[in-house]
Amino acid sequence: MNFNFEKAFVNDDEIDLYRSRIEKAHYDLHNKTGKGSDFLGWVDLKIDDNELSRIKDAATRIQEQSDLLIVIGIGGSYLGARAVIEALSHTFNSKKVLFAGNNLSSDYICELLEYVDDKNISLNVISKSGTTIEPAVSFKILREYMEKKYGEEESRKRIFVTTDKAKGVLKEIANQKGYETFVVPDDIGGRYSVFTPVGLLPIAAAGVDIDELLRGVYDAKDEFANLENNPCYKYAAIRNILYERGKKIELLVNYEPKLHYITEWWKQLFGESEGKDNKGIFPAGVDNTTDLHSMGQYIQEGERHLFETVIDVKNSNKELMLSCYEGSIDKLSYLDGKTLNEINHNAMKGTVIAHTNGDVPNVVIEIEKINEYYIGQLLYFFEKACGISGYLLNVNPFNQPGVEAYKKEMFSLLGKK
Amino acid sequence: MNFNFEKAFVNDDEIDLYRSRIEKAHYDLHNKTGKGSDFLGWVDLKIDDNELSRIKDAATRIQEQSDLLIVIGIGGSYLGARAVIEALSHTFNSKKVLFAGNNLSSDYICELLEYVDDKNISLNVISKSGTTIEPAVSFKILREYMEKKYGEEESRKRIFVTTDKAKGVLKEIANQKGYETFVVPDDIGGRYSVFTPVGLLPIAAAGVDIDELLRGVYDAKDEFANLENNPCYKYAAIRNILYERGKKIELLVNYEPKLHYITEWWKQLFGESEGKDNKGIFPAGVDNTTDLHSMGQYIQEGERHLFETVIDVKNSNKELMLSCYEGSIDKLSYLDGKTLNEINHNAMKGTVIAHTNGDVPNVVIEIEKINEYYIGQLLYFFEKACGISGYLLNVNPFNQPGVEAYKKEMFSLLGKK
């Protein structure tokens, strides 16, 4: 991974002023002495070999017995898997993994039931407690559907539960029904859980090579372990410096449509980690060049309260060369002999120039290509940067007390005791 | 449509202070005396009967001869059609309309070509000038693909062009090749063009009833025509009052996943109309209850610079009743006898209470259900509100000068003369 912090309009002197805070954040994170230190299991993540085999084995059985897997989960039990799967799957071919339990829409679940009616399915329900209403309701509906379709015995082979190791409603259901279970670790919060069984089972079932994914994570863990010359820390410092200067919105920018859900995952990671105590950068995203023709006007000339972090994917996986002869009806001869990826990159470079000229600071993160290894690296980079950034902001980056507020009001309206 | 402006924390006295500005905006919009008055064709929109027949006829031919239609367009030539089609289509069944020309990703177009290889396709390319690089490049690639697959003669029957009535590269190509053409009106800008042939042809080809859609638009046109008691104007005034108070971000909130692209369309509409002269509300969106578990923490407790506009869809199209007996393993008996839509609405109501308690103003817009008629109404509501809101902000809501900046830099990098 390469990083270009130059166009962020923050110089090294300014970052030096953060040095003692970065040091403290680094030691707090690595020595578990800071806020939220019960949830730092992701920092030195290592998936146990037996656990990994069991995940791969379950994924193989899911693939063999099903046309598709329905993953039931919300928030951190949803976005990580979806982000990795969409980044690494064919854009148009029919999906091997669908998602439920991430909303309460009646039309959504009814249409899902219609769609799977002539298909063989498996379920992976993911919830630490089992009481979160969205996955609980969807799991009830889908479990009953499966028991009707397959019977209790066959359903048992098709339902996989990822939950607390010992307690909670979902664990009880799994015990009672005899479902195979995977563990949501106690020391890793939802938004940091993509490289635990929470994310790994659906990702493996989608056909993604999770060994390669983890190789990227482990390499990133080493690459971003040290206090000195750590781009995670530099990114974290720059974000906080820009925020102090009034840049209250950060846009994560991609030029590859498959990265859309990486942005959604990133929005949860940073928004939920930093958005508290009436502060925090508002995380948003654009998928370019698509959104240059919708949000582009605002970014170029609207209120000057934003900055951008651009993911630059150097090489495409599939290549296409344009041949446009002079005088052809398209009038595209200026593109003759260029690859589409080259054109896309010139759009990106031109946009970085235009937006920085328009007083929008830009950070550019370069990855070689979209594959398991580099996606693993990229996500770990953001996780580490986010933990440090939250410490620099002086919040607890590992709790989410505000998520309870709507639940409390909703449960009261629903008459739950 | 019903409107609840109560929880926006803006009282009628404050809106009264805007009265003279609203009056001026109203007259400027209806008498074409304000900024950007060359682009007000949408205000009193009426689609010619012959044009409408021709659109329906083309849509029928597309459906008969193809498994799917590929729509090539970007920005306003993309988002309106996509928003309406996704809102009114089955969530999971395979798509009848796919989109291209809305990005420059090599993987995207290569995978599209792979996907359609064993399918019969038609094309609708939409571009006023024909020089916008994304649709121009995609059209070149797809036109060459079709001529190879079907030959020139058969391709002619499968390619439909929506462009300027007389001039531009795309018009020239259409003339030379003999493609059937539809007109992008001169007096309607891209982001306001969904109810012209730009949006109507793809929407009709997707199987949506465009008569019902237009009935909703025409009714909304009457309902929101007058100066007095006009909810468009009230919404426009409230947005500006909140903006002046430091609420710099507006979130459009839905509880139905199918409305996701309505939000994307709305982001272009408001962002491109108001984001200029270094001002304007930053438009963002959340899909709930999904995003209550990602962006929810920030909205509840982050920086207090945002407000929400909630789309409340009263009735679902498909209904599901929960039966949860006391003592069942799910522990969901508090939901016994409730429909899923009821539960979803209690989540919505609880969230409005929780967020307003957290000092996030909320506007609620209620529509009966998701169908052609109400979607037509809703979109026209936003169009009218946006024009007025831009005038209240004292910008030209109908231009987009900033979109050229990245193009200029990109063309220079690409060596275009």
mmCIF file of C-alpha atoms in Angstrom, chain B residues 60-192:
data_model
loop_
_atom_site.group_PDB
_atom_site.id
_atom_site.type_symbol
_atom_site.label_atom_id
_atom_site.label_comp_id
_atom_site.label_asym_id
_atom_site.label_seq_id
_atom_site.Cartn_x
_atom_site.Cartn_y
_atom_site.Cartn_z
ATOM 1 C CA THR B 60 -42.937 -3.081 -25.733
ATOM 2 C CA ARG B 61 -40.549 -3.873 -28.568
ATOM 3 C CA ILE B 62 -37.612 -3.866 -26.138
ATOM 4 C CA GLN B 63 -39.435 -6.312 -23.860
ATOM 5 C CA GLU B 64 -40.397 -8.580 -26.756
ATOM 6 C CA GLN B 65 -36.986 -8.753 -28.357
ATOM 7 C CA SER B 66 -34.748 -8.769 -25.265
ATOM 8 C CA ASP B 67 -34.032 -10.467 -21.978
ATOM 9 C CA LEU B 68 -32.802 -7.151 -20.743
ATOM 10 C CA LEU B 69 -32.240 -3.522 -21.577
ATOM 11 C CA ILE B 70 -28.919 -1.843 -20.910
ATOM 12 C CA VAL B 71 -29.381 1.842 -20.174
ATOM 13 C CA ILE B 72 -26.295 3.939 -20.854
ATOM 14 C CA GLY B 73 -26.283 7.244 -19.002
ATOM 15 C CA ILE B 74 -24.842 9.089 -16.003
ATOM 16 C CA GLY B 75 -26.090 11.627 -13.466
ATOM 17 C CA GLY B 76 -29.526 12.876 -14.440
ATOM 18 C CA SER B 77 -29.564 10.451 -17.375
ATOM 19 C CA TYR B 78 -29.243 7.554 -14.932
ATOM 20 C CA LEU B 79 -30.469 8.196 -11.402
ATOM 21 C CA GLY B 80 -34.108 9.053 -12.072
ATOM 22 C CA ALA B 81 -34.776 5.903 -14.057
ATOM 23 C CA ARG B 82 -32.847 3.747 -11.607
ATOM 24 C CA ALA B 83 -34.633 5.280 -8.602
ATOM 25 C CA VAL B 84 -38.114 4.652 -10.001
ATOM 26 C CA ILE B 85 -37.299 1.197 -11.368
ATOM 27 C CA GLU B 86 -35.735 -0.085 -8.141
ATOM 28 C CA ALA B 87 -38.542 1.350 -6.027
ATOM 29 C CA LEU B 88 -41.125 -0.504 -8.121
ATOM 30 C CA SER B 89 -39.377 -3.793 -8.924
ATOM 31 C CA HIS B 90 -38.980 -7.072 -7.112
ATOM 32 C CA THR B 91 -36.008 -6.948 -4.753
ATOM 33 C CA PHE B 92 -34.437 -10.250 -5.750
ATOM 34 C CA ASN B 93 -35.714 -11.373 -9.145
ATOM 35 C CA SER B 94 -33.260 -10.862 -11.968
ATOM 36 C CA LYS B 95 -33.226 -7.354 -13.385
ATOM 37 C CA LYS B 96 -34.860 -6.388 -16.671
ATOM 38 C CA VAL B 97 -32.791 -3.227 -16.850
ATOM 39 C CA LEU B 98 -29.058 -2.888 -16.188
ATOM 40 C CA PHE B 99 -27.011 0.283 -16.235
ATOM 41 C CA ALA B 100 -23.758 1.156 -17.952
ATOM 42 C CA GLY B 101 -21.992 4.374 -18.915
ATOM 43 C CA ASN B 102 -22.189 5.539 -15.311
ATOM 44 C CA ASN B 103 -18.560 4.775 -14.485
ATOM 45 C CA LEU B 104 -15.206 4.091 -16.165
ATOM 46 C CA SER B 105 -14.406 0.825 -14.407
ATOM 47 C CA SER B 106 -12.830 -1.765 -16.644
ATOM 48 C CA ASP B 107 -13.999 -4.669 -14.447
ATOM 49 C CA TYR B 108 -17.579 -3.363 -14.553
ATOM 50 C CA ILE B 109 -17.958 -3.228 -18.319
ATOM 51 C CA CYS B 110 -15.994 -6.460 -18.890
ATOM 52 C CA GLU B 111 -18.239 -8.322 -16.432
ATOM 53 C CA LEU B 112 -21.316 -6.794 -18.020
ATOM 54 C CA LEU B 113 -20.197 -8.155 -21.393
ATOM 55 C CA GLU B 114 -19.617 -11.583 -19.828
ATOM 56 C CA TYR B 115 -23.029 -11.536 -18.214
ATOM 57 C CA VAL B 116 -25.002 -10.627 -21.339
ATOM 58 C CA ASP B 117 -23.124 -13.016 -23.574
ATOM 59 C CA ASP B 118 -25.918 -15.616 -23.596
ATOM 60 C CA LYS B 119 -28.742 -13.064 -23.428
ATOM 61 C CA ASN B 120 -30.625 -10.959 -25.899
ATOM 62 C CA ILE B 121 -30.213 -7.282 -25.189
ATOM 63 C CA SER B 122 -31.337 -3.856 -26.293
ATOM 64 C CA LEU B 123 -29.626 -0.531 -25.590
ATOM 65 C CA ASN B 124 -30.936 2.878 -24.643
ATOM 66 C CA VAL B 125 -28.156 5.445 -24.675
ATOM 67 C CA ILE B 126 -29.008 8.767 -23.062
ATOM 68 C CA SER B 127 -26.858 11.870 -23.390
ATOM 69 C CA LYS B 128 -27.786 15.425 -24.366
ATOM 70 C CA SER B 129 -24.474 16.144 -26.092
ATOM 71 C CA GLY B 130 -22.932 12.734 -26.606
ATOM 72 C CA THR B 131 -19.544 13.988 -25.452
ATOM 73 C CA THR B 132 -19.751 13.019 -21.769
ATOM 74 C CA ILE B 133 -16.942 10.499 -21.559
ATOM 75 C CA GLU B 134 -18.597 7.762 -19.450
ATOM 76 C CA PRO B 135 -21.640 7.123 -21.681
ATOM 77 C CA ALA B 136 -19.660 7.855 -24.864
ATOM 78 C CA VAL B 137 -17.063 5.174 -24.085
ATOM 79 C CA SER B 138 -19.621 2.619 -22.903
ATOM 80 C CA PHE B 139 -21.802 3.215 -25.923
ATOM 81 C CA LYS B 140 -18.869 2.709 -28.259
ATOM 82 C CA ILE B 141 -17.989 -0.588 -26.544
ATOM 83 C CA LEU B 142 -21.560 -1.856 -26.412
ATOM 84 C CA ARG B 143 -22.475 -0.719 -29.905
ATOM 85 C CA GLU B 144 -19.471 -2.544 -31.347
ATOM 86 C CA TYR B 145 -20.389 -5.596 -29.260
ATOM 87 C CA MET B 146 -23.932 -5.557 -30.625
ATOM 88 C CA GLU B 147 -22.906 -5.065 -34.219
ATOM 89 C CA LYS B 148 -20.666 -8.100 -33.865
ATOM 90 C CA LYS B 149 -23.393 -10.106 -32.138
ATOM 91 C CA TYR B 150 -26.402 -9.075 -34.250
ATOM 92 C CA GLY B 151 -25.020 -7.324 -37.338
ATOM 93 C CA GLU B 152 -25.771 -3.711 -38.308
ATOM 94 C CA GLU B 153 -29.358 -4.277 -39.421
ATOM 95 C CA GLU B 154 -30.572 -6.100 -36.317
ATOM 96 C CA SER B 155 -28.609 -3.743 -34.029
ATOM 97 C CA ARG B 156 -30.531 -0.841 -35.534
ATOM 98 C CA LYS B 157 -33.729 -2.333 -34.117
ATOM 99 C CA ARG B 158 -32.170 -2.810 -30.721
ATOM 100 C CA ILE B 159 -30.546 0.565 -30.143
ATOM 101 C CA PHE B 160 -32.589 3.523 -28.913
ATOM 102 C CA VAL B 161 -31.081 6.971 -28.535
ATOM 103 C CA THR B 162 -32.278 9.736 -26.225
ATOM 104 C CA THR B 163 -30.483 12.977 -27.047
ATOM 105 C CA ASP B 164 -30.745 16.561 -28.241
ATOM 106 C CA LYS B 165 -33.442 17.169 -30.855
ATOM 107 C CA ALA B 166 -30.997 18.490 -33.457
ATOM 108 C CA LYS B 167 -27.327 18.670 -32.575
ATOM 109 C CA GLY B 168 -24.402 16.873 -30.956
ATOM 110 C CA VAL B 169 -22.283 13.777 -31.597
ATOM 111 C CA LEU B 170 -24.898 11.337 -30.384
ATOM 112 C CA LYS B 171 -27.577 12.854 -32.622
ATOM 113 C CA GLU B 172 -25.179 12.545 -35.558
ATOM 114 C CA ILE B 173 -24.476 8.895 -34.780
ATOM 115 C CA ALA B 174 -28.211 8.203 -34.523
ATOM 116 C CA ASN B 175 -28.855 9.890 -37.862
ATOM 117 C CA GLN B 176 -26.032 8.078 -39.577
ATOM 118 C CA LYS B 177 -26.987 4.665 -38.172
ATOM 119 C CA GLY B 178 -30.741 5.168 -38.383
ATOM 120 C CA TYR B 179 -31.524 4.588 -34.701
ATOM 121 C CA GLU B 180 -34.883 5.552 -33.267
ATOM 122 C CA THR B 181 -34.465 8.708 -31.211
ATOM 123 C CA PHE B 182 -36.184 10.408 -28.292
ATOM 124 C CA VAL B 183 -35.654 14.000 -27.286
ATOM 125 C CA VAL B 184 -33.993 15.413 -24.169
ATOM 126 C CA PRO B 185 -35.939 18.684 -23.803
ATOM 127 C CA ASP B 186 -33.912 21.914 -23.968
ATOM 128 C CA ASP B 187 -35.638 23.461 -20.983
ATOM 129 C CA ILE B 188 -35.221 20.643 -18.435
ATOM 130 C CA GLY B 189 -31.857 19.913 -16.790
ATOM 131 C CA GLY B 190 -30.616 16.389 -16.178
ATOM 132 C CA ARG B 191 -31.566 16.106 -12.506
ATOM 133 C CA TYR B 192 -35.123 17.244 -13.312
#
